[in-house]
Coordinates of C-alpha atoms in Angstrom, one line a residue:
Chain A
X131 CA -3.3 21.7 -12.4
X132 CA -2.0 25.4 -12.7
X133 CA -5.5 26.4 -11.4
X134 CA -5.2 24.1 -8.5
X135 CA -1.9 24.1 -7.3
X136 CA 0.2 26.5 -9.5
X137 CA -0.7 29.5 -7.2
X138 CA 0.5 27.7 -3.9
X139 CA 3.7 26.4 -5.9
X140 CA 4.6 29.7 -7.3
X141 CA 4.3 31.2 -3.7
X142 CA 6.3 28.7 -2.2
X143 CA 9.0 29.0 -4.7
X144 CA 9.3 32.6 -3.9
X145 CA 8.7 32.1 -0.2
X146 CA 10.8 29.0 0.9
X147 CA 14.2 30.1 -0.2
X148 CA 14.0 33.5 1.1
X149 CA 12.5 32.9 4.4
X150 CA 14.5 33.4 7.4
X151 CA 12.2 32.0 9.8
X152 CA 9.9 28.9 8.5
X153 CA 7.9 29.5 11.6
X154 CA 6.6 32.7 10.3
X155 CA 5.0 31.1 7.4
X156 CA 0.9 30.5 7.5
X157 CA 0.1 26.7 8.2
X158 CA -1.4 26.6 4.7
X159 CA 1.7 27.8 3.1
X160 CA 4.0 25.1 5.0
X161 CA 1.3 22.6 4.1
X162 CA 1.8 22.8 0.2
X163 CA 5.6 22.3 0.1
X164 CA 6.6 19.7 -2.6
X165 CA 9.6 17.1 -2.3
X166 CA 11.3 19.0 -5.2
X167 CA 11.3 22.2 -2.6
X168 CA 12.7 20.3 0.1
X169 CA 15.3 19.0 -2.0
X170 CA 16.8 22.2 -3.0
X171 CA 17.1 23.4 0.9
X172 CA 20.2 22.6 2.9
X173 CA 20.2 20.2 5.5
X174 CA 20.0 22.9 8.3
X175 CA 17.1 24.5 6.5
X176 CA 15.2 21.3 6.1
X177 CA 15.7 20.9 9.9
X178 CA 14.1 24.3 10.4
X179 CA 11.3 23.5 8.1
X180 CA 10.7 20.2 10.0
X181 CA 10.6 22.2 13.4
X182 CA 8.5 24.8 12.0
X183 CA 5.7 22.0 10.7
X184 CA 5.9 20.5 14.0
X185 CA 5.3 23.6 16.1
X186 CA 2.2 24.8 13.5
X187 CA 0.9 21.3 13.9
X188 CA 0.6 20.8 10.3
X189 CA -0.7 17.5 9.1
X190 CA 1.5 16.5 6.1
X191 CA 0.9 14.0 3.3
X192 CA 2.9 10.7 3.1
X193 CA 5.0 11.9 0.2
X194 CA 6.0 15.2 2.1
X195 CA 6.8 13.0 5.3
X196 CA 8.8 10.6 3.3
X197 CA 11.0 13.3 1.4
X198 CA 11.3 15.2 4.9
X199 CA 12.5 12.1 6.6
X200 CA 14.8 11.3 3.8
X201 CA 16.7 14.5 4.0
X202 CA 16.6 14.6 7.9
X203 CA 18.1 11.1 8.2
X204 CA 21.1 12.5 6.8
X205 CA 21.9 14.4 9.8
X206 CA 19.9 13.8 12.8
X207 CA 20.9 13.5 16.4
X208 CA 18.8 11.8 19.0
X209 CA 18.1 15.0 20.9
X210 CA 16.7 16.3 17.8
X211 CA 13.8 13.6 17.8
X212 CA 11.8 15.8 20.1
X213 CA 11.8 18.8 17.9
X214 CA 10.6 17.3 14.5
X215 CA 7.0 16.2 14.0
X216 CA 6.2 13.0 15.3
X217 CA 4.6 11.9 11.9
X218 CA 8.0 11.9 10.2
X219 CA 9.3 9.5 12.7
X220 CA 8.0 6.0 10.9
X221 CA 9.7 7.2 8.0
X222 CA 13.5 7.9 9.5
X223 CA 15.9 5.4 8.6
X224 CA 16.7 3.4 12.1
X225 CA 20.3 3.0 11.1
X226 CA 20.8 6.5 11.8
X227 CA 20.3 5.6 15.7
X228 CA 22.8 2.7 16.3
X229 CA 24.1 2.0 19.8
X230 CA 21.8 1.0 22.8
X231 CA 21.0 4.7 23.8
X232 CA 20.3 6.1 20.5
X233 CA 18.3 3.2 19.5
X234 CA 16.2 3.3 22.7
X235 CA 15.8 6.9 22.5
X236 CA 14.6 6.4 18.8
X237 CA 12.3 3.3 19.7
X238 CA 10.7 5.1 22.9
X239 CA 9.4 7.5 20.2
X240 CA 8.7 5.7 17.2
X241 CA 6.8 2.9 19.0
X242 CA 4.1 5.5 20.0
X243 CA 3.4 7.1 16.7
X244 CA 1.1 5.7 14.0
X245 CA 3.0 3.6 11.9
X246 CA -0.1 2.5 9.9
X247 CA 0.5 5.5 7.2
X248 CA 3.2 2.7 5.9
X249 CA 1.9 0.0 4.3
X250 CA 2.2 -3.2 6.3
X251 CA 4.7 -5.2 4.2
X252 CA 6.6 -2.1 3.1
X253 CA 10.4 -2.3 3.6
X254 CA 10.3 0.9 5.8
X255 CA 7.9 -1.1 8.4
X256 CA 9.9 -4.1 8.4
X257 CA 13.2 -2.2 8.8
X258 CA 11.4 -0.6 11.9
X259 CA 10.4 -3.9 13.3
X260 CA 13.7 -5.6 12.8
X261 CA 15.5 -2.6 14.1
X262 CA 13.3 -2.3 17.2
X263 CA 13.8 -6.2 18.1
X264 CA 17.6 -5.9 17.7
X265 CA 17.6 -2.7 20.0
X266 CA 15.5 -4.8 22.5
X267 CA 18.0 -7.6 22.2
X268 CA 15.2 -10.1 21.1
X269 CA 16.6 -13.3 19.7
X270 CA 14.0 -15.7 18.5
X271 CA 10.3 -15.3 18.7
X272 CA 10.0 -15.0 22.4
X273 CA 9.1 -11.5 23.8
X274 CA 8.2 -10.4 27.1
X275 CA 5.5 -7.9 28.3
X276 CA 8.4 -5.4 28.5
X277 CA 9.6 -5.9 25.0
X278 CA 6.0 -5.6 23.6
X279 CA 5.2 -2.3 25.7
X280 CA 8.7 -0.9 24.2
X281 CA 7.9 -2.0 20.6
X282 CA 4.4 -0.4 20.9
X283 CA 2.6 -0.1 17.7
X284 CA 5.4 -1.8 15.9
X285 CA 4.3 -5.4 18.0
X286 CA 1.3 -5.5 15.7
X287 CA 3.7 -6.5 13.2
X288 CA 5.1 -9.4 15.1
X289 CA 4.5 -12.5 12.8
X290 CA 2.8 -15.6 13.9
X291 CA 5.5 -17.4 15.3
X292 CA 5.8 -14.8 18.0
X293 CA 2.1 -15.0 18.6
X294 CA 2.6 -18.6 19.1
X295 CA 5.4 -18.2 21.6
X296 CA 4.5 -15.2 23.4
X297 CA 0.7 -15.4 23.4
X298 CA 0.4 -14.3 27.0
X299 CA 2.2 -11.0 26.3
X300 CA 1.3 -10.4 22.7
X301 CA -2.4 -11.3 22.5
X302 CA -3.9 -8.4 24.5
X303 CA -1.7 -6.0 22.4
X304 CA -2.9 -7.6 19.1
X305 CA -6.4 -7.1 20.3
X306 CA -6.0 -3.5 20.0
X307 CA -4.2 -3.2 16.9
X308 CA -6.0 -1.0 14.2
X309 CA -5.2 -3.1 11.3
X310 CA -6.8 -6.7 10.8
X311 CA -4.3 -9.4 11.7
X312 CA -2.5 -11.3 8.8
X313 CA -3.5 -14.9 8.1
X314 CA -0.4 -16.1 9.9
X315 CA -1.0 -14.0 13.0
X316 CA -4.7 -14.9 12.8
X317 CA -4.3 -18.9 12.8
X318 CA -1.8 -18.6 15.8
X319 CA -4.0 -16.2 17.5
X320 CA -6.9 -18.5 17.1
X321 CA -4.7 -21.5 18.4
X322 CA -3.8 -19.7 21.3
X323 CA -7.3 -18.9 22.2
X324 CA -8.5 -22.3 21.8
X325 CA -6.0 -23.7 24.0
X326 CA -7.3 -21.7 26.8
X327 CA -3.9 -20.4 28.2
X328 CA -3.4 -16.9 29.8
X329 CA -4.3 -14.2 29.8
X330 CA -7.8 -15.2 28.6
X331 CA -8.4 -18.6 29.7
X332 CA -10.5 -21.4 28.4
X333 CA -13.4 -20.0 26.2
X334 CA -15.9 -22.0 28.5
X335 CA -14.9 -19.6 31.3
X336 CA -15.1 -16.4 29.5
X337 CA -17.7 -13.5 30.4
X338 CA -18.5 -10.3 29.0
X339 CA -15.6 -8.7 30.0
X340 CA -13.4 -11.2 28.2
X341 CA -15.4 -10.6 25.1
X342 CA -14.6 -6.8 25.8
X343 CA -11.1 -7.5 26.2
X344 CA -11.0 -9.6 23.1
X345 CA -11.6 -6.6 20.8
X346 CA -10.0 -7.3 17.4
X347 CA -9.2 -10.9 18.3
X348 CA -13.2 -11.4 18.2
X349 CA -13.0 -11.5 14.6
X350 CA -10.5 -14.5 14.4
X351 CA -12.8 -16.8 16.7
X352 CA -14.2 -20.0 14.8
X353 CA -17.4 -22.1 15.5
X354 CA -15.7 -24.5 18.1
X355 CA -14.3 -21.5 20.1
X356 CA -18.1 -19.7 19.8
X357 CA -19.6 -22.7 21.0
X358 CA -17.3 -23.2 23.8
X359 CA -18.1 -19.7 25.1
X360 CA -21.5 -19.8 27.5
X361 CA -24.2 -18.9 25.1
X362 CA -26.0 -16.7 27.6
X363 CA -22.6 -14.8 28.1
X364 CA -22.2 -14.0 24.3
X365 CA -26.2 -13.4 23.7
X366 CA -26.1 -10.8 26.1
X367 CA -23.1 -9.3 25.0
X368 CA -23.7 -9.5 21.3
X369 CA -27.2 -7.6 21.9
X370 CA -25.5 -4.9 23.6
X371 CA -22.7 -4.3 21.0
X372 CA -24.9 -4.6 18.1
X373 CA -27.0 -1.8 19.3
X374 CA -24.2 0.6 19.9
X375 CA -21.9 1.3 17.0
X376 CA -18.9 1.9 19.6
X377 CA -17.0 -1.3 18.7
X378 CA -16.6 0.0 15.1
X379 CA -15.4 3.4 16.5
X380 CA -12.7 1.4 18.3
X381 CA -11.9 -0.5 15.5
X382 CA -11.5 2.6 13.3
Chain B
X244 CA -19.2 -34.3 4.9
X245 CA -19.6 -32.5 1.6
X246 CA -23.4 -33.2 1.3
X247 CA -25.3 -30.0 1.0
X248 CA -28.0 -29.9 3.8
X249 CA -31.2 -28.0 3.7
X250 CA -32.1 -25.4 5.8
X251 CA -34.4 -26.1 8.7
X252 CA -37.5 -23.9 8.1
X253 CA -37.1 -22.8 11.5
X254 CA -33.8 -21.4 11.0
X255 CA -34.6 -19.2 8.0
X256 CA -33.7 -15.9 9.1
X257 CA -35.7 -12.7 8.3
X258 CA -33.5 -10.3 9.4
X259 CA -29.9 -10.0 9.9
X260 CA -29.0 -9.8 13.7
X261 CA -26.7 -11.4 16.4
X262 CA -28.7 -14.7 16.4
X263 CA -26.5 -15.6 13.1
X264 CA -23.3 -15.2 15.1
X265 CA -24.5 -18.7 16.7
X266 CA -25.1 -20.5 13.4
X267 CA -23.2 -23.3 12.4
X268 CA -21.1 -22.8 9.3
X269 CA -23.5 -25.2 7.3
X270 CA -26.7 -23.4 8.8
X271 CA -25.3 -19.9 7.3
X272 CA -24.8 -21.5 3.9
X273 CA -27.9 -23.3 3.8
X274 CA -30.2 -20.6 5.5
X275 CA -29.1 -17.1 4.8
X276 CA -29.8 -15.8 1.1
X277 CA -27.9 -13.1 -0.8
X278 CA -31.1 -11.2 -1.3
X279 CA -31.4 -10.7 2.5
X280 CA -28.0 -9.7 3.2
X281 CA -27.9 -7.2 0.4
X282 CA -31.0 -5.5 1.6
X283 CA -29.5 -5.7 5.2
X284 CA -25.8 -5.0 4.8
X285 CA -26.0 -2.1 7.5
X286 CA -27.2 -4.8 10.1
X287 CA -24.2 -6.8 8.9
X288 CA -21.9 -4.1 9.7
X289 CA -23.3 -3.6 13.1
X290 CA -22.8 -7.0 14.4
X291 CA -19.2 -8.3 15.2
X292 CA -19.1 -11.1 13.3
X293 CA -16.2 -13.4 12.6
X294 CA -14.0 -13.5 9.5
X295 CA -15.4 -16.9 8.7
X296 CA -18.9 -15.6 8.9
X297 CA -18.2 -12.7 7.1
X298 CA -16.4 -14.9 4.5
X299 CA -19.7 -16.8 3.9
X300 CA -22.0 -13.8 3.7
X301 CA -19.6 -12.5 1.2
X302 CA -19.9 -16.1 -0.8
X303 CA -23.8 -15.5 -0.6
X304 CA -23.4 -12.1 -1.8
X305 CA -21.4 -13.1 -5.0
X306 CA -23.6 -15.8 -5.7
X307 CA -26.6 -13.6 -5.8
X308 CA -24.9 -10.9 -7.9
X309 CA -22.6 -13.2 -10.4
X310 CA -22.1 -10.0 -12.6
X311 CA -20.9 -7.5 -9.9
X312 CA -22.7 -5.9 -7.0
X313 CA -25.1 -3.1 -8.1
X314 CA -24.4 0.6 -7.1
X315 CA -27.5 0.8 -4.7
X316 CA -25.6 -2.1 -3.0
X317 CA -22.1 -0.5 -3.2
X318 CA -23.5 2.9 -2.0
X319 CA -24.3 1.2 1.3
X320 CA -21.2 -1.5 1.5
X321 CA -19.3 0.8 4.3
X322 CA -17.3 -1.5 6.4
X323 CA -18.2 -4.8 4.2
X324 CA -16.0 -3.1 1.5
X325 CA -12.9 -4.3 3.3
X326 CA -13.7 -7.8 2.4
X327 CA -14.0 -7.4 -1.1
X328 CA -11.4 -8.2 -3.7
X329 CA -9.8 -6.6 -6.6
X330 CA -11.8 -9.1 -8.6
X331 CA -15.2 -8.1 -7.0
X332 CA -14.5 -4.4 -7.5
X333 CA -13.5 -4.6 -11.4
X334 CA -17.1 -5.9 -12.1
X335 CA -18.6 -2.6 -10.6
X336 CA -20.2 0.3 -12.2
X337 CA -19.6 3.3 -9.9
X338 CA -20.9 6.4 -11.1
X339 CA -21.3 8.6 -7.6
X340 CA -18.3 10.3 -6.2
X341 CA -19.7 10.3 -2.9
X342 CA -19.7 6.5 -2.8
X343 CA -16.1 6.8 -4.0
X344 CA -15.2 9.0 -1.1
X345 CA -17.1 7.0 1.4
X346 CA -15.5 3.6 0.5
X347 CA -12.1 5.3 0.3
X348 CA -12.5 6.7 4.0
X349 CA -13.3 2.8 4.9
X350 CA -10.2 1.5 3.1
X351 CA -8.1 4.5 4.4
X352 CA -5.0 2.9 6.4
X353 CA -6.4 -0.6 6.2
X354 CA -3.8 -2.0 3.5
X355 CA -6.3 -1.6 0.7
X356 CA -4.4 0.3 -1.7
X357 CA -5.0 -2.0 -4.4
X358 CA -9.0 -2.3 -3.9
X359 CA -9.0 1.5 -3.5
X360 CA -7.1 2.1 -7.0
X361 CA -9.4 -0.5 -8.6
X362 CA -12.5 1.3 -7.0
X363 CA -11.2 4.8 -8.5
X364 CA -10.7 3.0 -11.7
X365 CA -14.2 1.7 -12.0
X366 CA -15.5 5.3 -11.2
X367 CA -13.0 6.8 -13.8
X368 CA -14.1 4.1 -16.5
X369 CA -17.6 5.8 -16.3
X370 CA -16.1 8.9 -17.2
X371 CA -16.5 10.2 -13.6
X372 CA -14.4 13.1 -12.7
X373 CA -12.2 13.4 -9.5
X374 CA -12.1 16.5 -7.3
X375 CA -9.4 17.6 -5.6
X376 CA -10.3 16.1 -2.2
X377 CA -10.4 12.8 -3.9
X378 CA -7.0 13.1 -5.6
X379 CA -5.6 14.5 -2.3
X380 CA -7.0 11.0 -0.5
X381 CA -5.5 9.1 -3.5
X382 CA -1.9 10.6 -2.8
X383 CA -1.9 8.8 0.3
X384 CA -2.2 5.3 -1.4
X385 CA 0.2 3.6 -3.5
X386 CA -0.3 5.1 -6.9
X387 CA -1.0 1.6 -8.4
X388 CA -3.9 3.5 -10.3
X389 CA -1.9 5.6 -12.5
X390 CA -2.0 2.9 -15.4
X391 CA -5.8 3.0 -15.6
X392 CA -6.1 6.9 -16.1
X393 CA -6.5 8.5 -19.5
X394 CA -4.0 11.0 -20.7
X395 CA -6.4 13.7 -19.5
X396 CA -6.8 12.1 -16.3
X397 CA -3.2 11.6 -16.0
X398 CA -2.8 15.4 -16.3
X399 CA -5.0 16.1 -13.3
X400 CA -2.8 14.0 -11.0
X401 CA -1.0 16.1 -8.5
X402 CA 2.9 16.4 -9.2
X403 CA 3.4 15.0 -5.9
X404 CA 1.8 11.7 -6.5
X405 CA 4.7 11.1 -8.6
X406 CA 7.0 11.3 -6.0
X407 CA 5.8 8.2 -4.3
X408 CA 5.6 5.8 -7.5
X409 CA 7.7 2.8 -7.1
X410 CA 8.8 0.9 -10.6
X411 CA 6.4 -2.0 -10.0
X412 CA 3.4 0.7 -10.0
X413 CA 3.9 1.2 -13.7
X414 CA 4.0 -2.3 -14.8
X415 CA 0.7 -2.2 -16.3
X416 CA 1.1 1.0 -18.1
X417 CA 0.8 1.1 -22.1
X418 CA 3.6 2.8 -23.9
X419 CA 1.4 5.6 -24.4
X420 CA 1.0 6.1 -20.7
X421 CA 4.6 5.9 -20.2
X422 CA 5.2 8.5 -22.8
X423 CA 2.9 11.1 -21.1
X424 CA 4.3 10.2 -17.7
X425 CA 7.8 10.7 -18.3
X426 CA 8.1 14.4 -19.3
X427 CA 5.5 14.7 -16.4
X428 CA 7.9 13.1 -14.2
X429 CA 11.1 15.0 -15.2
X430 CA 9.0 18.4 -14.7
X431 CA 8.0 17.2 -11.2
X432 CA 11.7 16.3 -10.4
X433 CA 13.4 19.3 -12.1
X434 CA 14.9 20.6 -9.1
X435 CA 16.9 17.4 -8.3
X436 CA 19.9 16.3 -9.5
X437 CA 22.4 13.6 -9.9
X438 CA 21.6 10.0 -8.4
X439 CA 18.7 11.6 -6.5
X440 CA 16.9 12.5 -9.8
X441 CA 17.9 8.9 -11.2
X442 CA 16.4 7.3 -8.4
X443 CA 13.2 9.1 -8.9
X444 CA 12.9 9.0 -12.7
X445 CA 14.0 5.4 -12.8
X446 CA 10.2 4.2 -12.4
X447 CA 9.2 6.2 -15.4
X448 CA 12.2 5.3 -17.8
X449 CA 9.8 3.4 -19.9
X450 CA 8.9 6.4 -21.4
X451 CA 12.3 7.9 -22.0
X452 CA 13.5 9.0 -25.4
X453 CA 17.1 7.9 -26.8
X454 CA 18.6 11.3 -25.8
X455 CA 17.8 11.0 -22.0
X456 CA 19.2 7.7 -21.9
X457 CA 22.4 8.5 -23.8
X458 CA 22.8 11.4 -21.2
X459 CA 22.3 9.1 -18.1
X460 CA 25.1 6.7 -19.9
X461 CA 27.6 9.4 -19.2
X462 CA 26.6 9.8 -15.6
X463 CA 27.5 6.8 -13.7
X464 CA 23.8 5.9 -12.7
X465 CA 24.5 2.2 -12.6
X466 CA 21.1 1.4 -13.9
X467 CA 20.0 -2.1 -12.5
X468 CA 19.0 -4.9 -15.0
X469 CA 15.0 -4.8 -13.9
X470 CA 15.1 -1.1 -14.8
X471 CA 17.0 -1.6 -18.1
X472 CA 14.8 -4.5 -19.2
X473 CA 11.5 -2.2 -18.8
X474 CA 13.6 0.5 -21.3
X475 CA 11.2 1.0 -24.3
X476 CA 12.2 -1.5 -26.9
X477 CA 12.7 0.8 -29.9
X478 CA 14.8 3.2 -27.8
X479 CA 16.9 0.4 -26.4
X480 CA 17.6 -1.1 -29.5
X481 CA 19.3 2.1 -30.8
X482 CA 21.9 2.5 -27.9
X483 CA 25.3 1.3 -28.8
X484 CA 27.3 -1.2 -26.6
X485 CA 29.4 1.5 -25.2
X486 CA 26.4 3.3 -24.2
X487 CA 24.8 0.4 -22.6
X488 CA 28.1 -0.5 -20.8
X489 CA 28.4 3.1 -19.1
X490 CA 24.4 3.0 -18.4
X491 CA 24.6 -0.3 -16.6
X492 CA 28.1 -0.1 -14.9
X493 CA 28.7 -3.0 -12.5
X494 CA 25.4 -4.4 -13.7
X495 CA 26.5 -5.0 -17.0
X496 CA 27.5 -8.7 -16.3
X497 CA 23.6 -9.1 -16.1
X498 CA 23.5 -9.0 -19.8
X499 CA 24.7 -12.5 -19.8
X500 CA 21.9 -14.1 -18.1
X501 CA 19.4 -12.3 -20.4
X502 CA 21.2 -13.0 -23.5
X503 CA 18.4 -15.2 -24.7
X504 CA 15.4 -12.9 -23.5
X505 CA 13.8 -9.8 -25.2
X506 CA 14.7 -7.1 -24.9
X507 CA 18.4 -7.8 -24.3
X508 CA 18.2 -10.4 -27.4
X509 CA 16.9 -7.7 -29.6
X510 CA 19.2 -5.2 -28.5
X511 CA 22.1 -8.0 -29.2
X512 CA 20.9 -8.6 -32.7
X513 CA 21.4 -4.8 -33.6
X514 CA 24.9 -4.7 -32.2
X515 CA 28.3 -5.3 -34.1
X516 CA 29.6 -8.7 -32.7
X517 CA 33.1 -7.1 -32.3
X518 CA 31.4 -4.6 -30.1
X519 CA 30.0 -7.2 -28.1
X520 CA 32.9 -9.2 -27.8
X521 CA 34.7 -6.0 -26.3
X522 CA 32.4 -6.6 -23.3
X523 CA 34.1 -10.0 -22.6
X524 CA 30.6 -11.5 -21.7
X525 CA 30.6 -14.0 -24.5
X526 CA 27.1 -12.5 -25.9
X527 CA 26.4 -14.0 -29.4
X528 CA 24.2 -13.0 -31.9
X529 CA 25.5 -9.7 -33.1
X530 CA 26.2 -8.5 -36.4
X531 CA 29.2 -10.2 -38.0
X532 CA 32.1 -7.6 -38.8
X533 CA 31.6 -6.8 -42.9
X534 CA 27.6 -7.9 -43.0
X535 CA 24.7 -5.7 -43.3
X536 CA 21.5 -6.3 -41.3
X537 CA 18.5 -6.0 -44.0
X538 CA 15.3 -5.1 -42.4
X539 CA 12.8 -7.8 -43.4
X540 CA 9.8 -5.5 -43.2
X541 CA 11.0 -4.5 -46.8
X542 CA 11.3 -8.0 -47.9
X543 CA 7.9 -7.6 -50.1
X544 CA 9.3 -4.6 -51.6
X545 CA 12.4 -6.3 -52.7
X546 CA 10.2 -9.1 -54.3

């Protein structure tokens, strides 16, 4: 351990407290800070560190993001959101951004970042989704296209009841979600696709572009749906995608 | 409907390709065999099969390898790894770090922390060593794998991993592992104090010595009952009623609900009843005033 991390830690211990300007530190050094070091800094210094990390485009580990966010949530104004690294946003406490303006400002940023660094059922992710729905004034399980757009990546977590009640607005978004749907979402999506409603219409009228558009939803199809799609359409389409690994690329 | 149907000879596939996408469920079950899938797993990964179809394929592979997949297949699993369960992985022998790294990449950000941890565990069981890159990858997943590491391997875990540990991550750790992790965590959190420190060290208290718990009892930490129940039994029973009361703060009332369960029951047996009475919780089973407790372990010596 000493051989692997000791050197950096010793260097940081010496450097962090005495550095007037974190921006002057090399990216490698910024990359190796520990939560203990962040805990030892004042709130203002944590903010400066976060800004420096953002400016240097340093990719932090989850635990580093979590402890930076923890400290930043103490005193963060909506106007600071642009200055801190976007990766920190999913870890911030949305309760720090109450009120229509503050929550909209927070949501507009957090909806665009990769929230998948947080486990799906993690309290942090659920907290973000609930705060986002409340910020949009969503009651019940109906969301509009505008809501889905505003929720952004958070919309991937909307449960099956939302999929069933808002299929037209939600399915195209779920199709592009990077994580597989959970069982609840999967069943609701399958029912909606089988039902033939908008936006995809009945499977018997699907074309290659419908199949392209389905993306991640393809995996939820069952045999009755598959056999409803014109076979010639599916066969040609399958031949094409199986030869090109690009569909895996989009999944990743 | 439950009758097993035979595969029509003309439907028996020689290769895995997109034609299988159109097979009925029963045809996939009757016609596709595990050997073909194992040999052509790369082709399985190329066709966008549905979850239902993939589930049949997995079942076929499981049937073909009831003792677990061989390493030659594990190395080529790639995306198919996502459909495997903890139980599947626990049957594996993995000796190649390259394989571990490739599969961890597939698992990354796919809510597969438990599978990733199990994979690493299987690799370590074979005495495999983890390099820094792999440990860094592991630092991004829930550290549920800590309890399967040996004392030497625990020592190789970067200290920052300890910052992400949640109490339930250590549920399957042995006392020996907890005893190792506790001082390691103390060191990792040495620069924080007060409630922040307690919040972090809480997950590791299953390895805490009596002196540290006594120190917490004077710090208004309000330990919750779940944490209290995970304290090492031998240490817990040595704490006095006064110390436990201070340690639990408002959670002390939780002792009532746990009165008949270990470890609270064991603790009650070791306390003077008059001290327990002072708590006003109606706890029974302490040592009555004027009585001694004989350690029955010495019964044979007496006789």
